[in-house]
Short mmCIF file of C-alpha atoms in Angstrom, two decimals:
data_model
loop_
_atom_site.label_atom_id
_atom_site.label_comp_id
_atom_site.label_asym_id
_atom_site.label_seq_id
_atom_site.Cartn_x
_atom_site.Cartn_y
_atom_site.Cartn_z
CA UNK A 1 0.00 0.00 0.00
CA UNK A 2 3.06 2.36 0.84
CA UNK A 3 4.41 1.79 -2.57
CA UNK A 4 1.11 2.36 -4.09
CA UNK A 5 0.52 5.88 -2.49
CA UNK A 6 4.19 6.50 -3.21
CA UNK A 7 3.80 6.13 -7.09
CA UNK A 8 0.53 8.06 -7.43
CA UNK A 9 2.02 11.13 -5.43
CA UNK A 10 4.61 11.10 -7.35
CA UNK A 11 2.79 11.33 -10.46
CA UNK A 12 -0.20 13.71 -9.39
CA UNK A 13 1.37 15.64 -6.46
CA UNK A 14 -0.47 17.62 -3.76
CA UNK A 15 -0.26 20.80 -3.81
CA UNK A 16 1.32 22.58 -0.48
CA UNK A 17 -1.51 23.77 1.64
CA UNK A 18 0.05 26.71 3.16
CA UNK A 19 1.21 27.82 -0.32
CA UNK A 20 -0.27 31.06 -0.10
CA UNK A 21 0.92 32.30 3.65
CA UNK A 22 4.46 31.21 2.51
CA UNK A 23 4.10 33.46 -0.23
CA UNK A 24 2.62 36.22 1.95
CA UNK A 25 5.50 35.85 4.59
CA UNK A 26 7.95 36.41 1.85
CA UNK A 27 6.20 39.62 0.51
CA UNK A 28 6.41 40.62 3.72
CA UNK A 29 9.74 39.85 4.36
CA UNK A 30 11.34 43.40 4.19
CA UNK A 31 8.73 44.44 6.87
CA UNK A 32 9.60 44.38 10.82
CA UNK A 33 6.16 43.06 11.21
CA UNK A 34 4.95 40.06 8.53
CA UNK A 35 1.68 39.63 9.24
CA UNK A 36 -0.43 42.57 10.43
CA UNK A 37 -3.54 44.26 8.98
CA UNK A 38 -3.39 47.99 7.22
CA UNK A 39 -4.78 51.05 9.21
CA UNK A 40 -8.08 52.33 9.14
CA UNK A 41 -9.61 49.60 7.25
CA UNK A 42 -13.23 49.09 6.89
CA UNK A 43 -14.61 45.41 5.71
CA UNK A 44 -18.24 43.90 5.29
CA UNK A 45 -18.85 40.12 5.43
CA UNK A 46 -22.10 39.00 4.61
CA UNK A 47 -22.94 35.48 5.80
CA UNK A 48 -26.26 32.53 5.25
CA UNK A 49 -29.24 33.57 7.53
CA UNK A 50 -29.47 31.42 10.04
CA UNK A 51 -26.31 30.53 10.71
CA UNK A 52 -25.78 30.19 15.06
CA UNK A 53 -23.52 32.89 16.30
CA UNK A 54 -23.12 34.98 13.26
CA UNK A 55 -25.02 37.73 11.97
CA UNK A 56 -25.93 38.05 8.62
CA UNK A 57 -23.69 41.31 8.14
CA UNK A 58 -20.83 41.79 10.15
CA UNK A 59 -18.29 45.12 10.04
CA UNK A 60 -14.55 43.98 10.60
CA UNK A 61 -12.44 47.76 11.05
CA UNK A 62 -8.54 48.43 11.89
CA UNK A 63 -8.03 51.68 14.02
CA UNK A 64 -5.13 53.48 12.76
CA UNK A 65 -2.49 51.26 14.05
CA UNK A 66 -3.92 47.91 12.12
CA UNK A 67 -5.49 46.64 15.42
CA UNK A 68 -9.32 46.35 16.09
CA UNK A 69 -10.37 48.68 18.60
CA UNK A 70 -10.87 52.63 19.22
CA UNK A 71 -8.01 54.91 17.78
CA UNK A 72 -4.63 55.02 20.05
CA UNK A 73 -3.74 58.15 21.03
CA UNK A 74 -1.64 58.91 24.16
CA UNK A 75 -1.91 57.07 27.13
CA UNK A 76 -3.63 58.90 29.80
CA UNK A 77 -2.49 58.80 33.24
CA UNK A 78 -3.70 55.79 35.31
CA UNK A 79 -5.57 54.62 32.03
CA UNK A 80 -4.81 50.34 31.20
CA UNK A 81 -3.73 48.87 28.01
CA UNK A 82 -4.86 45.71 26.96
CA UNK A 83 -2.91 43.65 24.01
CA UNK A 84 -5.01 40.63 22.83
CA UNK A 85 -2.34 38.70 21.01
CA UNK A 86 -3.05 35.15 18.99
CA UNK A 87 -4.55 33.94 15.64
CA UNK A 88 -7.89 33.47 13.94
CA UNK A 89 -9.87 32.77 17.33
CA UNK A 90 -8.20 35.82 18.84
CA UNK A 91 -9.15 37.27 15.46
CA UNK A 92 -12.98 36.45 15.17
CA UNK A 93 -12.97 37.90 11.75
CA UNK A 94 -16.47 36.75 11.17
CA UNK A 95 -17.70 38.48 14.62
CA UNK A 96 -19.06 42.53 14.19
CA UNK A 97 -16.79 45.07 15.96
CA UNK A 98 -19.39 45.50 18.76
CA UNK A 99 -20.03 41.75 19.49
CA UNK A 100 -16.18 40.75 19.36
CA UNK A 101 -13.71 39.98 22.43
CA UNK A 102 -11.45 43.14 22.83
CA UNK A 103 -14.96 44.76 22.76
CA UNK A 104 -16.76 43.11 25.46
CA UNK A 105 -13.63 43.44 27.64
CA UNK A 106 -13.56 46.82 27.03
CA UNK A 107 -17.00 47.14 28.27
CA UNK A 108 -16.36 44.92 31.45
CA UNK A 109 -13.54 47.20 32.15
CA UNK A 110 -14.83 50.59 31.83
CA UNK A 111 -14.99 51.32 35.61
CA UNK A 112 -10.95 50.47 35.50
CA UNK A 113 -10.03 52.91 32.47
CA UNK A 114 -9.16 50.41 30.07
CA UNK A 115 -8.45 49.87 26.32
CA UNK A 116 -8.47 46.88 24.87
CA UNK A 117 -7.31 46.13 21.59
CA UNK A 118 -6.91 43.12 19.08
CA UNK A 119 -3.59 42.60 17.32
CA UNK A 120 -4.96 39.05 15.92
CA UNK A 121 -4.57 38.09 12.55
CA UNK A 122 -5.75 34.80 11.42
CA UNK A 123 -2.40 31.91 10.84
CA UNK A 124 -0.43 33.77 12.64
CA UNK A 125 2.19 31.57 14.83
CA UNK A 126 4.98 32.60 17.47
CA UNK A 127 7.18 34.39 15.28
CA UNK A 128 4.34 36.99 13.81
CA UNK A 129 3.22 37.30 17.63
CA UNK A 130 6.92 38.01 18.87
CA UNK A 131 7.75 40.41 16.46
CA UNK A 132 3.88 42.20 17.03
CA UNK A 133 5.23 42.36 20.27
CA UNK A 134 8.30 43.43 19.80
CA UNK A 135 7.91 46.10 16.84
CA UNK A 136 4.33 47.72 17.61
CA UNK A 137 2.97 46.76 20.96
CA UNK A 138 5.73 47.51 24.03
CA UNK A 139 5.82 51.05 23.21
CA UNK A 140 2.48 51.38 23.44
CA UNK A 141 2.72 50.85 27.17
CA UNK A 142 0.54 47.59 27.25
#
């Protein structure tokens, strides 16, 4: 059977599944940061009725750093920042701005002067995170 599956793949090969982020990554290569979203960006999904947890139209915006979340400006005395770091269930691309995580922290943490904010982007693994970290998010005084 091992020889079998050997000879078909080599004849009718499978493509590479994460074809496309490889070739993103090395787009990206030049950039500090290789995987981050452009600011003040504004996108509409539209979804099946019907569907449990999703809304039919949700709104999906980067504040003007690339992260979801209100605009940064400076830090206020006393104020909290709050960093949500990770990949496409960080992300919740699919969930509307006012339904997704860094938003209903935000509202659970109003009485504490917080901001939250969402530096997810879906696929991304340690290295993206490290240098999100490293290149945009400490000196913004998480």
């Amino acid at each position: 059977m091992l020889v079998l599956v050997e000879i078909v793949l080599r004849f009718f090969p499978v493509e590479d599944p994460y074809k496309s982020q490889k070739l993103e990554r090395a787009r990206n290569k030049s950039s500090h940061i290789p995987s981050h979203y452009l600011p003040n960006q504004k996108y509409i999904f539209t979804s099946k009725e019907g569907l449990p947890g999703l809304d039919t139209i949700t709104q999906f915006t980067t504040n003007n750093y690339g992260f979801r979340g209100n605009q940064l400006k400076d830090k206020k005395a006393g104020a909290f920042r709050i960093f949500l770091m990770g990949g496409s269930t960080t992300e919740c691309m699919l969930i509307d701005d006012i339904k997704a995580p860094h938003s209903l922290m935000q509202k659970q943490l109003s009485n504490f002067r917080a901001e939250v904010f969402n530096t997810a982007k879906s696929g991304d693994m340690s290295v993206e995170h490290l240098a999100m970290l490293v290149h945009r998010v400490v000196h913004l005084q998480p």
